[in-house]
Each structure stands twice: as C-alpha cells, then as structure tokens.
XYZ file of C-alpha atoms in Angstrom:
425
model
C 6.377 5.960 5.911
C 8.680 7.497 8.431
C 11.980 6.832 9.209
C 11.243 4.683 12.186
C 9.219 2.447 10.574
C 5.770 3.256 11.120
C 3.397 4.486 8.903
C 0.416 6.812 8.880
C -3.073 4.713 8.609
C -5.684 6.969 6.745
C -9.498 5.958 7.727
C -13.012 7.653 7.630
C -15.588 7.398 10.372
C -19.008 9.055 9.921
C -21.238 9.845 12.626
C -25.103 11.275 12.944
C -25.401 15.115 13.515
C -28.167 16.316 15.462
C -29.320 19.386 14.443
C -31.858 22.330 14.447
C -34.001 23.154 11.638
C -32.242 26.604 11.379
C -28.833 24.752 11.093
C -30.116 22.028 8.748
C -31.014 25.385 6.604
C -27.642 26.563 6.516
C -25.811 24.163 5.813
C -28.069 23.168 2.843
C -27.481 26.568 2.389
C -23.898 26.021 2.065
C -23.836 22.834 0.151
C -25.591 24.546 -2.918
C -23.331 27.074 -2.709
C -20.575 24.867 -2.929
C -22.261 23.459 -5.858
C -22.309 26.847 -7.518
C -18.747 27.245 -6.838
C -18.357 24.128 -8.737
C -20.182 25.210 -11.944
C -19.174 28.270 -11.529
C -15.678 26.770 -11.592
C -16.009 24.656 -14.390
C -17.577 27.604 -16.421
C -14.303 28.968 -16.012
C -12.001 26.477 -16.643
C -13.587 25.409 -19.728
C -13.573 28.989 -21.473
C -9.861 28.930 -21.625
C -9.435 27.159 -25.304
C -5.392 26.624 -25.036
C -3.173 26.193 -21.868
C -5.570 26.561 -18.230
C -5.353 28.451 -15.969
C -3.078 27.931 -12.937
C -4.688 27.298 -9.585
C -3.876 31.219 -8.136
C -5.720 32.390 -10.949
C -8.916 29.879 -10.276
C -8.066 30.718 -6.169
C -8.377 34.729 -7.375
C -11.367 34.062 -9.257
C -13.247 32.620 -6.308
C -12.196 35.229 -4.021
C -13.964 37.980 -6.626
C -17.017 35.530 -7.103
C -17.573 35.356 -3.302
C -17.117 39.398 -3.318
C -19.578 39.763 -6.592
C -22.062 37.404 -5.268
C -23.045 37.716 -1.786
C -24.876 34.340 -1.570
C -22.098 32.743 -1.894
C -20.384 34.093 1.123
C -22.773 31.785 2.951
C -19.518 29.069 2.172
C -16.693 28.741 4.499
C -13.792 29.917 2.651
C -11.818 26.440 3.398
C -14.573 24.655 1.684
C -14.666 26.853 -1.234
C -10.925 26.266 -1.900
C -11.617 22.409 -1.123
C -13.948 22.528 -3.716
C -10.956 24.044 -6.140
C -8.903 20.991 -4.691
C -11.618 18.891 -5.726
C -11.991 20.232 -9.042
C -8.761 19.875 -9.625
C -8.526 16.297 -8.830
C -11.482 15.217 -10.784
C -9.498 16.829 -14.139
C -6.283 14.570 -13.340
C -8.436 11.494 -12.440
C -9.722 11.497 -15.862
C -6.150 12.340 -17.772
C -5.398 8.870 -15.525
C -5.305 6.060 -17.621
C -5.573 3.919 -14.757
C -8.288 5.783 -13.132
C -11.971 5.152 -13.896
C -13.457 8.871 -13.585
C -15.208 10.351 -16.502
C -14.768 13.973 -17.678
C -15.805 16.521 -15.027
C -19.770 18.163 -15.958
C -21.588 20.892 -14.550
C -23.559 19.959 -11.384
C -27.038 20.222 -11.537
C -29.832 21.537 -8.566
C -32.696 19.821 -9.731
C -33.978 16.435 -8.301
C -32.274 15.485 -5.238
C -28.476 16.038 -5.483
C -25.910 14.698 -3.666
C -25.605 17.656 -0.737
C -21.933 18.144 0.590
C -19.785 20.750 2.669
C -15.776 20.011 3.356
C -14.219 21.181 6.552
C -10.508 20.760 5.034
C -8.511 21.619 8.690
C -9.826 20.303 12.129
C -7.993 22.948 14.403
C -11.256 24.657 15.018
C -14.032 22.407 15.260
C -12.909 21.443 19.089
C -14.315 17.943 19.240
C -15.612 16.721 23.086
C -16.938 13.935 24.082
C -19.903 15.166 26.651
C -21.116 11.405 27.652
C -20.865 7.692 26.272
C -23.597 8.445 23.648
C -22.530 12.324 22.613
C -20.292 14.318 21.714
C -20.138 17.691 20.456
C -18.142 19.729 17.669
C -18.224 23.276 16.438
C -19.172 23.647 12.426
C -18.193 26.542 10.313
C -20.574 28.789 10.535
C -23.209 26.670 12.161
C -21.449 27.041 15.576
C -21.640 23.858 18.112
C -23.574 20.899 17.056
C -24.204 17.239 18.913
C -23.144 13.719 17.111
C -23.943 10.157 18.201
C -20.546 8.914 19.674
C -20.176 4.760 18.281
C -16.598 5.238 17.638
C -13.574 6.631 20.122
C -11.612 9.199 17.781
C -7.909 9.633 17.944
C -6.765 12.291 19.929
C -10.286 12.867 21.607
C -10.481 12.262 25.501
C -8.286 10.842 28.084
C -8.416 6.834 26.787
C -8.522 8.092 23.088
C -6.053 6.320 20.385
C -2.785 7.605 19.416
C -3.314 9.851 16.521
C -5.405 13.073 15.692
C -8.394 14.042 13.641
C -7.084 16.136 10.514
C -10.417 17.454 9.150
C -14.296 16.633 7.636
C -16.914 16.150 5.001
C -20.380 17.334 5.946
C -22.548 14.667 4.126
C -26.538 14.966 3.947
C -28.593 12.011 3.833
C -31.938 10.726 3.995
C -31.961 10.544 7.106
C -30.073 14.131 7.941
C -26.434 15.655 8.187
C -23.785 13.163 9.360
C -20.253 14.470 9.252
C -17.198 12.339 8.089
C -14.289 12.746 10.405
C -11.093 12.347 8.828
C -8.528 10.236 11.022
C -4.634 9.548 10.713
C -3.153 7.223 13.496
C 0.095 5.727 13.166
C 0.292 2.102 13.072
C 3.827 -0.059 13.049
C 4.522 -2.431 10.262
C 2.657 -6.080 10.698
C 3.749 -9.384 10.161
C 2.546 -11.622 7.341
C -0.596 -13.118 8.136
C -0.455 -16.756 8.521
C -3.710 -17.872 8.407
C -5.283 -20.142 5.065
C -5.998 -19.180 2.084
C -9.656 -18.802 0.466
C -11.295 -18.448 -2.652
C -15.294 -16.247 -2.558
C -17.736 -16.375 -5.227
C -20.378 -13.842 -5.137
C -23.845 -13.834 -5.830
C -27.001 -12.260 -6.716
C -29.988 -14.491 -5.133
C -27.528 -16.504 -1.923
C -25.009 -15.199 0.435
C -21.203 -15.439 -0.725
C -19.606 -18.481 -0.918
C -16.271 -19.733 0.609
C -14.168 -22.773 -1.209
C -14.039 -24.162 2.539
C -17.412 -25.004 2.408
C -18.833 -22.435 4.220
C -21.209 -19.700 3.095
C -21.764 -16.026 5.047
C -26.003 -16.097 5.067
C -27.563 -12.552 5.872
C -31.534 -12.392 6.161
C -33.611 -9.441 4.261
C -32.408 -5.835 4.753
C -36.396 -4.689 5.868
C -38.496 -6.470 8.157
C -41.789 -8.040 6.220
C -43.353 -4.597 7.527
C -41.521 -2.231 6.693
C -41.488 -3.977 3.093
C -45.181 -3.684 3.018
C -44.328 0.112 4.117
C -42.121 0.762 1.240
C -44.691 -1.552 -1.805
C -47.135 0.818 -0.510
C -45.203 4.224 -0.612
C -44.194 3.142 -4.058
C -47.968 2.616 -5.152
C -48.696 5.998 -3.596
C -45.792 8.196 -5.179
C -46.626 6.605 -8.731
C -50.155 6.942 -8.592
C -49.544 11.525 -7.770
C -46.924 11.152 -10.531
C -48.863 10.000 -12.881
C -51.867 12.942 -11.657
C -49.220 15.630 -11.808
C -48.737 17.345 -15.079
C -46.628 16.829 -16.934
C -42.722 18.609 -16.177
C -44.598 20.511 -13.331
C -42.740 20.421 -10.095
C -44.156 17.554 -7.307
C -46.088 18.782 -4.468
C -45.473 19.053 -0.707
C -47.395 15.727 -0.403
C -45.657 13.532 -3.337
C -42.110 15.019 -1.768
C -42.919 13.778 1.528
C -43.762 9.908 0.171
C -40.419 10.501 -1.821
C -38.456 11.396 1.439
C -40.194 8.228 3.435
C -39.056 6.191 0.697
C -35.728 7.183 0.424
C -35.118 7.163 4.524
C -36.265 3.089 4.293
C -33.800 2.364 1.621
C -31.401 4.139 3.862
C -32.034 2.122 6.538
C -31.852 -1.038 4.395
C -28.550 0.294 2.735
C -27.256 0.948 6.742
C -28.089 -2.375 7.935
C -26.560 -4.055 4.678
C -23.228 -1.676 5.607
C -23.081 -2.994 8.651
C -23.366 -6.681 7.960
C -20.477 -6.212 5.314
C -18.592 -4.498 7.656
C -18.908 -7.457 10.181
C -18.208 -10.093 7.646
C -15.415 -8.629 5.560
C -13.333 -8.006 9.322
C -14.177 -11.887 10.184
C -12.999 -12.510 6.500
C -9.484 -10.097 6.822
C -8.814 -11.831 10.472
C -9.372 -15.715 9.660
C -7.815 -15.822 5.950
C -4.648 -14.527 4.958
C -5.250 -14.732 1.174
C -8.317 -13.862 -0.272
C -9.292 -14.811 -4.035
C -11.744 -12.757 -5.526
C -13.006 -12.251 -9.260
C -12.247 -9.402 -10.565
C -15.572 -8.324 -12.282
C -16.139 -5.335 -14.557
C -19.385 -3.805 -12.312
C -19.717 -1.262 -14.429
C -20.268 -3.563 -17.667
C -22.339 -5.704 -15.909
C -24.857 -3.488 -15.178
C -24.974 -1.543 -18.013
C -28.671 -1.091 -19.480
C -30.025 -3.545 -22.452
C -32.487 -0.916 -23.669
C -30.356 -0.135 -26.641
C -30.898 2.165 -29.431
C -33.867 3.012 -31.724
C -31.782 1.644 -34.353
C -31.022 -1.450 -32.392
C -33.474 -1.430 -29.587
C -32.607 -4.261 -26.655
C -34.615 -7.308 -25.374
C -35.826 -8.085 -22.250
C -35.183 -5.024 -20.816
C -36.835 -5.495 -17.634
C -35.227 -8.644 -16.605
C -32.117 -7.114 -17.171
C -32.836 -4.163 -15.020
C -34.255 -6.257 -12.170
C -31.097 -7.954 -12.861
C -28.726 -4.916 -12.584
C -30.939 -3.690 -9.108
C -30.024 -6.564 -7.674
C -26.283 -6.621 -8.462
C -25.790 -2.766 -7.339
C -27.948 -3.922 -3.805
C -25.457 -6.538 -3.629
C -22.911 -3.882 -3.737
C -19.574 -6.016 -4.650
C -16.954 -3.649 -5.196
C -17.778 -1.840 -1.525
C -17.007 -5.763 -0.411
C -13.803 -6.079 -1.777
C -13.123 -2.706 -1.128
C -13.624 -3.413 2.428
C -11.601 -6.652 2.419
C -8.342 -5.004 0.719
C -7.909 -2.632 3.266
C -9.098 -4.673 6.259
C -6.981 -7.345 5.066
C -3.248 -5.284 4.339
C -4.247 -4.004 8.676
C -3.735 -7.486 9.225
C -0.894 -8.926 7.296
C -2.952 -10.727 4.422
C -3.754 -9.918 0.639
C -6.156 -9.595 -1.482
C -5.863 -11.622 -4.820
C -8.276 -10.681 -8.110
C -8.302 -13.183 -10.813
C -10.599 -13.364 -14.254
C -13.713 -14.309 -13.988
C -14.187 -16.437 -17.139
C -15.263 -19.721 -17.065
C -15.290 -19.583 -12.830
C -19.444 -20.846 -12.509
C -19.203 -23.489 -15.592
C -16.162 -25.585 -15.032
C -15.671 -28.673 -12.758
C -13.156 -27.451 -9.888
C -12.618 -32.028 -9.451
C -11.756 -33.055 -13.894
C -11.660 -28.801 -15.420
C -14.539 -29.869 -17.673
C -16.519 -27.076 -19.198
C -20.053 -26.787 -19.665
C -22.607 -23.987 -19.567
C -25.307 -26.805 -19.270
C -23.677 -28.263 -16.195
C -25.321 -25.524 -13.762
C -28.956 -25.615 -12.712
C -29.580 -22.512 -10.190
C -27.663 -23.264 -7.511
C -26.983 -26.995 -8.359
C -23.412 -27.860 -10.239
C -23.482 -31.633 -11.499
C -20.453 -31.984 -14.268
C -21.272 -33.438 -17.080
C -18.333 -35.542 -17.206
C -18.954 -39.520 -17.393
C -15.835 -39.585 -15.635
C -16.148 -37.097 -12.868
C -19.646 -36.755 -12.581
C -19.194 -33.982 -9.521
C -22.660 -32.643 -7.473
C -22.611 -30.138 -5.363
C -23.297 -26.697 -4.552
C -22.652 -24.006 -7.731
C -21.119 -21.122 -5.751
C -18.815 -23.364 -3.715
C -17.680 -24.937 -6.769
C -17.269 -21.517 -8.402
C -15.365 -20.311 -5.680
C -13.182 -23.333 -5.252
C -12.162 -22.637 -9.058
C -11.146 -18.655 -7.792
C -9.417 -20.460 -5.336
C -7.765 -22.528 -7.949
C -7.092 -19.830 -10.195
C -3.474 -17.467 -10.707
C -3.982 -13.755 -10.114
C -2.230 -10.532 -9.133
C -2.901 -8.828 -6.006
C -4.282 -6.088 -5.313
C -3.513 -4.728 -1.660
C -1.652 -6.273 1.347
C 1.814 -7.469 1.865
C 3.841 -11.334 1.147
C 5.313 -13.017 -1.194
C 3.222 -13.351 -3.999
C 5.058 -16.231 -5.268
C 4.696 -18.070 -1.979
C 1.326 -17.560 -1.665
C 0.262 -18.386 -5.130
C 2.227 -21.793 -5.197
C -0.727 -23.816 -4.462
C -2.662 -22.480 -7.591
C -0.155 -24.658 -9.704
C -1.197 -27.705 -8.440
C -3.640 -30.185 -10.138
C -7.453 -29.558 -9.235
C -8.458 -31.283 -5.637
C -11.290 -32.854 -4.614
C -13.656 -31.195 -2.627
C-alpha cells in the first residue's frame, strides 16, 4: 500500500494463443527444457549435505549448464532464472508451517506433464490489440503470435484500465498454448460492504445451498452428446490398452483417443470455470459476509484402498465418491469468493464443519438418522423440523462462530448475530 492510500490489485487473466505447428514445437521445446532445468536444479541442490548453496551459485550453475548443454539454450534465459525463483519458493513453502506444499521432487517426462514456460518481465512482448476479437504479442523466441481478446488489459489501447501488464506464464493445455498475463492495477480502498449476511453448504449430487432459501442450480457440464462422445472414447482407449503390451509405449492411434478425451474434459472443466466465476461475483456483490465450512479437501478425498496389511473397503464407491468432490472443485469456489469478496468490501468467514448436515438449525438436536438424501426431518418430538438438508446445513454455517479468512470489517460486528439463539426458518 502506498502512501496515498491506494493499493496495488494483483490478478491473472489467461487467454487462447493461436499458433503454428512450428511454434507449438518450440515452445514444447522450451517447456521440457525448463523441466530439465528443474531436475537438473534439484540434482544440485540436493548434493550439498550441510549448508546450500546461495542463489549466485545455483544462477552460475545454470549459466554453465546452458553453455554445456546446447539443448537447453532453446530456454529464454528469464525463464530459466524464473524457474530458479520457482525452485526456490517451492523449498520455503514447505519449511512453512502454515503452507500446505510437500517437499520439492524431480519432475518427470513421461505421461503427459504439466507443460509450462514463464515470461518473468513484459517490456518486450509489445501487446496490441489488432481488432475486437485479436490481439497480438511477441513470445521469446517464438516471435509474434495472435490471442483471443475477452478481456481489456491494463495499459493496452486507448480505453484500456489504469495499470500495466508486468509479465506471463505460457501454459499448455488440451486444447493448446494459452498464455497467463500477469496484471497490477491500482485500486483505492473500499468501503465495508453492507449487504446481508449468508451461510453456503456445498454439495456433491445438488447445486450449493444458501441459508436464504435459495440454491445456485447449474445443468451438466457436456451436452447428452458429447457424453455419449466421451463413454465411447473411454471404451475405445481401454479396449487398445488392454491389446498393448505390457509397459510398451501407446500408439499414434490410442494417443489420439487420449488427446480427444482430455480436450472434452477441458471443455467440461471450462464451462464449469465459467459458471463459478459467474456465481461466486453474484455471491461477492449481493452478500457482505459469507459463511463457509472450512473442509480438509485433501482428507476427504484421500483413497480407501489401504494397505496389504490393512487393505480398504469399498474402494470404488469411495473413488466415485472422491471424482465427484474434485469435479465439484470447492476450494477454487471459495477461493474465488475471498478475493471477489475483499474487491467489494465483504468477508469471507470459514467455520468447522462438524455436526453442520446432522443438527436441527430450529431445537440444535443431533442426529445422524435425521437426514434422508436430501430430506432433513429432526427427530425431535418437540421440533419435529422438515425441510430441505443443504438449506438446513447451511443455515447452521450461518449460525455458526468462525474466523475470517479475507476481506475487511469488524469481525466482532459482523459475527454478533451468531450468538443469538437458533431461528426459525
């Protein structure tokens, strides 16, 4: 924050690149070189036994490795000391208590790895906007390449935002190269938000559900066709990997099924993007604080196969179960609403999960019997409650204290209400 009061807002924005075959080859190119750096890196850091070695010694020992091994010079040098930077990072993020990230591994070229190429400063890739669908930028290396225009950057054009483009990440998909633009535009301090509060339960079979009442519905992410498309595909690429012998590589023909499969569950995992987008900025506008469980994904989803000692049960239920949660994708959603809703004045508030889908939000009672799919009836002679399950789950997030977790307010003030005896619905 400066010292007139505004601060810098930080935000991606990714956009298609339309390329040649021969560029499409170099920067693949490029991102396994980068990956080479990487292992290459971590080779290197990992011999040292006592104290590690500063960053101008792993800096000078990139410089020779790009020298010794000419394939590598195929890397811009910015994105081979980004990938230092990276490095780097990845070792403190794990010495984080705080911070989730496991220890950093060698990266491996088999299968279909995650292809990537930084471009760390923006001063040279000259960004245009040539009509209302296009524009054009100049990659390292690659030279001048077109990208769908869906989003005016700052500092581009005439009617452009305040604010500048500070660099990139070359990402490759399944359906192709998009690059991530970097953006930093300043944006003043907002008031509190002064809309309601609300409390959202999330699910695995129904939409999210609001304590108002209300649920956000969202249809399948594929057309009934282009499921039948996929069940096929699926059919297809088992049936030549069970043909192909055993740890032999797959052929032209089973990689192509793979790559048709993988560009429909991109386009199921855009449109599903999109509809969170739309919903969590509905969400950040209308509410001011936002309730949400704070779930441990990562748990949740962890396999029941078990050991050979201690082998699991039903292990395919619970992996249909854990598909389903990570197509859900929860933490993107509340990643989405904590920084939509701080842009706006409001807060995001995480509280425990426990107890949320088998209590009574009307008398508190408790009971795991009470809930029926997506019916609630309590169990209580006294109360005696029907209703929907996930709006009574999320009128008990509602209900509950937490801490929160982005945005601005009084805490206090806007927890107040959570002190108050249970309310009807």
């Amino acid at each position: 924050m400066s010292g007139r009061g505004t601060v810098k807002r930080q935000r991606g924005h990714k956009a298609r690149l339309e390329l040649t075959g021969a560029q499409s080859a170099i920067l693949d190119e490029q991102a396994f070189a980068a990956i080479t750096v990487w292992n290459c890196l971590h080779a290197y850091w990992t011999h040292f036994s006592g104290k590690r070695p500063i960053l101008a010694q792993a800096d000078q020992a990139i410089r020779q490795a790009r020298v010794d091994f000419p394939f590598l010079a195929v890397l811009p040098a910015q994105a081979a000391q980004a990938v230092l930077k990276t490095y780097r990072q990845a070792w403190e993020n794990f010495f984080n208590p705080d911070h989730p990230a496991r220890r950093p591994i060698f990266r491996s070229k088999k299968g279909r790895p995650r292809l990537a190429v930084d471009v760390p400063q923006a001063r040279n890739m000259r960004i245009v906007r040539l009509s209302a669908r296009w524009g054009a930028v100049t990659v390292p290396m690659v030279g001048r390449v077109r990208f769908r225009w869906t989003k005016d950057l700052p500092g581009v054009g005439r009617n452009s935002p305040a604010g500048a483009v500070t660099g990139g990440r070359l990402v490759k998909e399944a359906d192709g190269w998009h690059l991530v633009f970097r953006t930093e535009t300043p944006a003043a301090p907002v008031p509190a938000h002064q809309g309601p509060q609300v409390g959202i339960d999330v699910g695995v079979t129904v939409a999210p559900a609001l304590s108002d009442g209300t649920m956000r519905e969202h249809g399948p992410w594929l057309t009934l066709g282009e499921r039948e498309h996929l069940r096929r595909l699926e059919k297809t690429s088992a049936r030549r990997r069970a043909a192909r012998p055993r740890k032999s590589r797959p052929s032209g023909r089973e990689r192509r099924v793979y790559d048709q499969i993988a560009r429909l569950r991109a386009k199921a995992k855009r449109r599903a993007v999109d509809w969170q987008h739309r919903t969590t900025t509905e969400l950040a506008a209308t509410f001011a604080v936002i309730t949400v469980e704070n779930l441990s994904i990562a748990t949740m989803v962890r396999s029941a196969r078990g050991t050979i000692e201690a082998p699991g049960g039903n292990v395919a239920q619970k992996a249909g179960l854990n598909r389903a949660i990570a197509g859900q994708a929860w933490g993107r959603t509340v990643a989405l609403l904590e920084y939509k809703s701080a842009d706006r004045g409001g807060q995001v508030v995480k509280v425990p999960a426990r107890g949320t889908s088998q209590t009574c939000h009307r008398c508190a009672h408790r009971d795991p019997a009470a809930r029926n799919g997506t019916r609630y009836a309590c169990t209580n002679p006294g109360c005696g409650w029907v209703g929907h399950a996930d709006t009574n789950a999320a009128i008990n997030i509602n209900n509950a204290d937490g801490s929160a977790v982005s945005g601005r307010g009084d805490l206090g003030t806007a927890r107040s209400a959570k002190r108050q005896p249970p309310r009807a619905a």
